[in-house]
Amino acid sequence: MFDHCLLLHPEQIARIESKLPAYTVGSLQRKSQMDVLLEFITSLLEFPDPGDKLKELGELIKDVFQLMPSGKHMTGRDLGRLGPTASLKYCSAG
């Protein structure tokens, strides 16, 4: 029998045990995010004034989730010499 790993999603475990193809990690992640969002909306609607609670949460989100600059993009980097090398000039002339 399949050894249950704590890191596997319950729906993934069911697929593996049923000998069906596993789900992609991305699709499981998106489903989990939507499950959490729906649970949040449900609990938000139980407050006496959900609009005020949502504004309060919005302010908390601004404080907690800071957008970080990407190190992968080339903006602001010194790219050095961008002209062709001597060997490339030779190849293109031939």
Short mmCIF file of N, CA and C in Angstrom, two decimals:
data_model
loop_
_atom_site.label_atom_id
_atom_site.label_comp_id
_atom_site.label_asym_id
_atom_site.label_seq_id
_atom_site.Cartn_x
_atom_site.Cartn_y
_atom_site.Cartn_z
N MET A 1 0.83 -1.18 0.00
CA MET A 1 0.00 0.00 0.00
C MET A 1 0.87 1.24 0.00
N PHE A 2 0.36 2.32 -0.52
CA PHE A 2 1.06 3.59 -0.64
C PHE A 2 1.33 4.18 0.74
N ASP A 3 2.57 4.55 1.00
CA ASP A 3 2.96 5.17 2.26
C ASP A 3 2.57 6.64 2.21
N HIS A 4 1.64 7.05 3.06
CA HIS A 4 1.16 8.44 3.05
C HIS A 4 2.25 9.39 3.53
N CYS A 5 2.52 10.37 2.74
CA CYS A 5 3.50 11.40 3.09
C CYS A 5 2.72 12.64 3.52
N LEU A 6 3.14 13.27 4.58
CA LEU A 6 2.44 14.45 5.08
C LEU A 6 2.42 15.59 4.08
N LEU A 7 3.33 15.58 3.12
CA LEU A 7 3.41 16.68 2.18
C LEU A 7 2.45 16.53 1.01
N LEU A 8 1.81 15.39 0.86
CA LEU A 8 0.91 15.19 -0.28
C LEU A 8 -0.49 15.69 0.02
N HIS A 9 -1.09 16.28 -0.97
CA HIS A 9 -2.46 16.76 -0.88
C HIS A 9 -3.39 15.54 -0.81
N PRO A 10 -4.46 15.60 -0.02
CA PRO A 10 -5.37 14.45 0.10
C PRO A 10 -5.93 13.96 -1.24
N GLU A 11 -6.22 14.89 -2.15
CA GLU A 11 -6.73 14.47 -3.45
C GLU A 11 -5.64 13.78 -4.27
N GLN A 12 -4.39 14.18 -4.05
CA GLN A 12 -3.28 13.53 -4.74
C GLN A 12 -3.11 12.10 -4.23
N ILE A 13 -3.21 11.92 -2.93
CA ILE A 13 -3.11 10.58 -2.33
C ILE A 13 -4.19 9.67 -2.90
N ALA A 14 -5.42 10.17 -2.98
CA ALA A 14 -6.53 9.37 -3.52
C ALA A 14 -6.25 8.96 -4.97
N ARG A 15 -5.70 9.88 -5.77
CA ARG A 15 -5.39 9.56 -7.16
C ARG A 15 -4.32 8.46 -7.24
N ILE A 16 -3.29 8.58 -6.43
CA ILE A 16 -2.19 7.61 -6.47
C ILE A 16 -2.68 6.25 -6.01
N GLU A 17 -3.45 6.23 -4.93
CA GLU A 17 -3.97 4.95 -4.42
C GLU A 17 -4.92 4.29 -5.42
N SER A 18 -5.62 5.08 -6.21
CA SER A 18 -6.53 4.55 -7.23
C SER A 18 -5.81 4.25 -8.54
N LYS A 19 -4.49 4.39 -8.53
CA LYS A 19 -3.66 4.14 -9.71
C LYS A 19 -4.07 5.02 -10.90
N LEU A 20 -4.44 6.26 -10.58
CA LEU A 20 -4.77 7.25 -11.60
C LEU A 20 -3.60 8.23 -11.71
N PRO A 21 -3.50 8.94 -12.84
CA PRO A 21 -2.42 9.93 -12.97
C PRO A 21 -2.51 10.99 -11.87
N ALA A 22 -1.36 11.39 -11.36
CA ALA A 22 -1.32 12.42 -10.33
C ALA A 22 -1.69 13.77 -10.93
N TYR A 23 -2.15 14.67 -10.07
CA TYR A 23 -2.43 16.04 -10.48
C TYR A 23 -1.12 16.83 -10.51
N THR A 24 -1.10 17.90 -11.28
CA THR A 24 0.08 18.76 -11.28
C THR A 24 0.12 19.54 -9.97
N VAL A 25 1.33 19.87 -9.53
CA VAL A 25 1.49 20.64 -8.30
C VAL A 25 0.81 22.01 -8.46
N GLY A 26 0.97 22.61 -9.63
CA GLY A 26 0.36 23.93 -9.87
C GLY A 26 -1.15 23.91 -9.74
N SER A 27 -1.80 22.87 -10.28
CA SER A 27 -3.26 22.81 -10.20
C SER A 27 -3.72 22.56 -8.77
N LEU A 28 -2.98 21.75 -8.03
CA LEU A 28 -3.31 21.54 -6.62
C LEU A 28 -3.12 22.81 -5.81
N GLN A 29 -2.06 23.54 -6.13
CA GLN A 29 -1.80 24.79 -5.43
C GLN A 29 -2.92 25.80 -5.70
N ARG A 30 -3.33 25.93 -6.97
CA ARG A 30 -4.42 26.86 -7.29
C ARG A 30 -5.72 26.47 -6.61
N LYS A 31 -6.02 25.16 -6.57
CA LYS A 31 -7.24 24.71 -5.91
C LYS A 31 -7.18 25.02 -4.42
N SER A 32 -6.04 24.78 -3.79
CA SER A 32 -5.90 25.08 -2.36
C SER A 32 -6.06 26.57 -2.10
N GLN A 33 -5.52 27.40 -2.98
CA GLN A 33 -5.66 28.85 -2.83
C GLN A 33 -7.14 29.25 -2.94
N MET A 34 -7.86 28.65 -3.87
CA MET A 34 -9.28 28.98 -4.02
C MET A 34 -10.09 28.48 -2.83
N ASP A 35 -9.73 27.31 -2.30
CA ASP A 35 -10.41 26.79 -1.11
C ASP A 35 -10.24 27.76 0.07
N VAL A 36 -9.03 28.26 0.24
CA VAL A 36 -8.76 29.20 1.33
C VAL A 36 -9.52 30.51 1.09
N LEU A 37 -9.55 30.99 -0.14
CA LEU A 37 -10.27 32.22 -0.45
C LEU A 37 -11.76 32.07 -0.14
N LEU A 38 -12.36 30.96 -0.56
CA LEU A 38 -13.78 30.75 -0.28
C LEU A 38 -14.06 30.65 1.21
N GLU A 39 -13.17 29.99 1.95
CA GLU A 39 -13.32 29.89 3.40
C GLU A 39 -13.22 31.27 4.04
N PHE A 40 -12.30 32.08 3.53
CA PHE A 40 -12.16 33.45 4.04
C PHE A 40 -13.42 34.26 3.79
N ILE A 41 -13.95 34.20 2.57
CA ILE A 41 -15.15 34.96 2.23
C ILE A 41 -16.32 34.52 3.11
N THR A 42 -16.45 33.22 3.30
CA THR A 42 -17.52 32.70 4.15
C THR A 42 -17.40 33.25 5.57
N SER A 43 -16.19 33.22 6.13
CA SER A 43 -16.03 33.73 7.50
C SER A 43 -16.18 35.24 7.56
N LEU A 44 -15.76 35.95 6.51
CA LEU A 44 -15.90 37.41 6.46
C LEU A 44 -17.38 37.82 6.50
N LEU A 45 -18.21 37.08 5.80
CA LEU A 45 -19.63 37.41 5.74
C LEU A 45 -20.35 37.19 7.07
N GLU A 46 -19.71 36.50 8.00
CA GLU A 46 -20.32 36.27 9.31
C GLU A 46 -20.13 37.46 10.25
N PHE A 47 -19.24 38.42 9.91
CA PHE A 47 -19.03 39.60 10.74
C PHE A 47 -20.20 40.55 10.60
N PRO A 48 -20.50 41.32 11.67
CA PRO A 48 -21.61 42.28 11.60
C PRO A 48 -21.44 43.31 10.49
N ASP A 49 -20.20 43.79 10.26
CA ASP A 49 -19.94 44.75 9.19
C ASP A 49 -18.75 44.25 8.36
N PRO A 50 -19.03 43.36 7.40
CA PRO A 50 -17.95 42.75 6.62
C PRO A 50 -17.12 43.77 5.83
N GLY A 51 -17.72 44.88 5.42
CA GLY A 51 -16.98 45.89 4.67
C GLY A 51 -15.86 46.50 5.48
N ASP A 52 -16.15 46.84 6.74
CA ASP A 52 -15.11 47.40 7.62
C ASP A 52 -14.02 46.37 7.88
N LYS A 53 -14.41 45.14 8.09
CA LYS A 53 -13.43 44.07 8.35
C LYS A 53 -12.53 43.87 7.13
N LEU A 54 -13.09 43.97 5.94
CA LEU A 54 -12.31 43.82 4.71
C LEU A 54 -11.31 44.97 4.55
N LYS A 55 -11.73 46.20 4.88
CA LYS A 55 -10.81 47.34 4.83
C LYS A 55 -9.66 47.14 5.83
N GLU A 56 -9.98 46.66 7.01
CA GLU A 56 -8.96 46.39 8.03
C GLU A 56 -7.95 45.36 7.52
N LEU A 57 -8.46 44.30 6.90
CA LEU A 57 -7.59 43.27 6.36
C LEU A 57 -6.73 43.83 5.23
N GLY A 58 -7.29 44.68 4.40
CA GLY A 58 -6.54 45.30 3.31
C GLY A 58 -5.34 46.07 3.82
N GLU A 59 -5.51 46.79 4.91
CA GLU A 59 -4.40 47.53 5.51
C GLU A 59 -3.34 46.57 6.06
N LEU A 60 -3.78 45.50 6.68
CA LEU A 60 -2.83 44.50 7.20
C LEU A 60 -2.03 43.87 6.07
N ILE A 61 -2.69 43.60 4.96
CA ILE A 61 -2.02 42.97 3.82
C ILE A 61 -0.94 43.89 3.28
N LYS A 62 -1.21 45.21 3.23
CA LYS A 62 -0.21 46.16 2.75
C LYS A 62 1.03 46.13 3.63
N ASP A 63 0.84 45.95 4.94
CA ASP A 63 1.97 45.93 5.87
C ASP A 63 2.75 44.62 5.81
N VAL A 64 2.04 43.51 5.66
CA VAL A 64 2.67 42.20 5.75
C VAL A 64 3.31 41.76 4.44
N PHE A 65 2.61 41.95 3.34
CA PHE A 65 3.08 41.45 2.05
C PHE A 65 3.73 42.58 1.26
N GLN A 66 5.03 42.67 1.40
CA GLN A 66 5.80 43.69 0.69
C GLN A 66 6.23 43.13 -0.67
N LEU A 67 6.08 43.92 -1.71
CA LEU A 67 6.54 43.51 -3.03
C LEU A 67 8.05 43.70 -3.09
N MET A 68 8.73 42.70 -3.59
CA MET A 68 10.19 42.70 -3.63
C MET A 68 10.66 42.81 -5.08
N PRO A 69 11.73 43.58 -5.32
CA PRO A 69 12.25 43.67 -6.69
C PRO A 69 12.88 42.34 -7.10
N SER A 70 12.75 42.03 -8.36
CA SER A 70 13.29 40.79 -8.89
C SER A 70 14.77 40.93 -9.20
N GLY A 71 15.52 39.92 -8.83
CA GLY A 71 16.94 39.90 -9.18
C GLY A 71 17.18 39.23 -10.52
N LYS A 72 16.14 38.66 -11.11
CA LYS A 72 16.28 37.92 -12.36
C LYS A 72 16.25 38.84 -13.58
N HIS A 73 15.69 40.02 -13.43
CA HIS A 73 15.56 40.91 -14.57
C HIS A 73 16.78 41.79 -14.70
N MET A 74 17.04 42.26 -15.89
CA MET A 74 18.29 42.96 -16.19
C MET A 74 18.20 44.47 -15.95
N THR A 75 17.09 44.98 -15.49
CA THR A 75 16.92 46.40 -15.27
C THR A 75 17.94 46.91 -14.27
N GLY A 76 18.63 47.98 -14.64
CA GLY A 76 19.58 48.61 -13.73
C GLY A 76 20.93 47.91 -13.65
N ARG A 77 21.16 46.90 -14.45
CA ARG A 77 22.45 46.19 -14.41
C ARG A 77 23.37 46.70 -15.51
N ASP A 78 24.67 46.67 -15.22
CA ASP A 78 25.66 47.01 -16.23
C ASP A 78 25.84 45.79 -17.12
N LEU A 79 25.47 45.94 -18.38
CA LEU A 79 25.53 44.81 -19.30
C LEU A 79 26.88 44.71 -20.01
N GLY A 80 27.76 45.63 -19.72
CA GLY A 80 29.08 45.55 -20.33
C GLY A 80 29.06 45.88 -21.81
N ARG A 81 30.03 45.34 -22.53
CA ARG A 81 30.15 45.59 -23.97
C ARG A 81 29.12 44.75 -24.71
N LEU A 82 28.29 45.41 -25.52
CA LEU A 82 27.25 44.69 -26.26
C LEU A 82 27.55 44.57 -27.75
N GLY A 83 28.65 45.13 -28.19
CA GLY A 83 29.00 45.04 -29.60
C GLY A 83 29.50 43.66 -29.97
N PRO A 84 29.56 43.34 -31.26
CA PRO A 84 30.04 42.02 -31.68
C PRO A 84 31.54 41.87 -31.43
N THR A 85 31.95 40.66 -31.18
CA THR A 85 33.37 40.37 -30.99
C THR A 85 34.05 40.30 -32.35
N ALA A 86 35.36 40.30 -32.33
CA ALA A 86 36.12 40.24 -33.59
C ALA A 86 35.79 38.98 -34.38
N SER A 87 35.62 37.86 -33.68
CA SER A 87 35.33 36.61 -34.39
C SER A 87 33.95 36.66 -35.05
N LEU A 88 32.98 37.32 -34.41
CA LEU A 88 31.66 37.44 -35.03
C LEU A 88 31.71 38.34 -36.25
N LYS A 89 32.48 39.41 -36.19
CA LYS A 89 32.63 40.29 -37.35
C LYS A 89 33.25 39.52 -38.52
N TYR A 90 34.24 38.67 -38.21
CA TYR A 90 34.91 37.86 -39.24
C TYR A 90 33.92 36.89 -39.87
N CYS A 91 33.09 36.22 -39.07
CA CYS A 91 32.12 35.23 -39.57
C CYS A 91 31.07 35.91 -40.44
N SER A 92 30.61 37.08 -40.05
CA SER A 92 29.56 37.73 -40.83
C SER A 92 30.08 38.31 -42.15
N ALA A 93 31.38 38.59 -42.22
CA ALA A 93 31.98 39.12 -43.44
C ALA A 93 32.18 38.00 -44.48
N GLY A 94 32.32 36.78 -44.01
CA GLY A 94 32.65 35.67 -44.89
C GLY A 94 31.51 35.17 -45.63
#
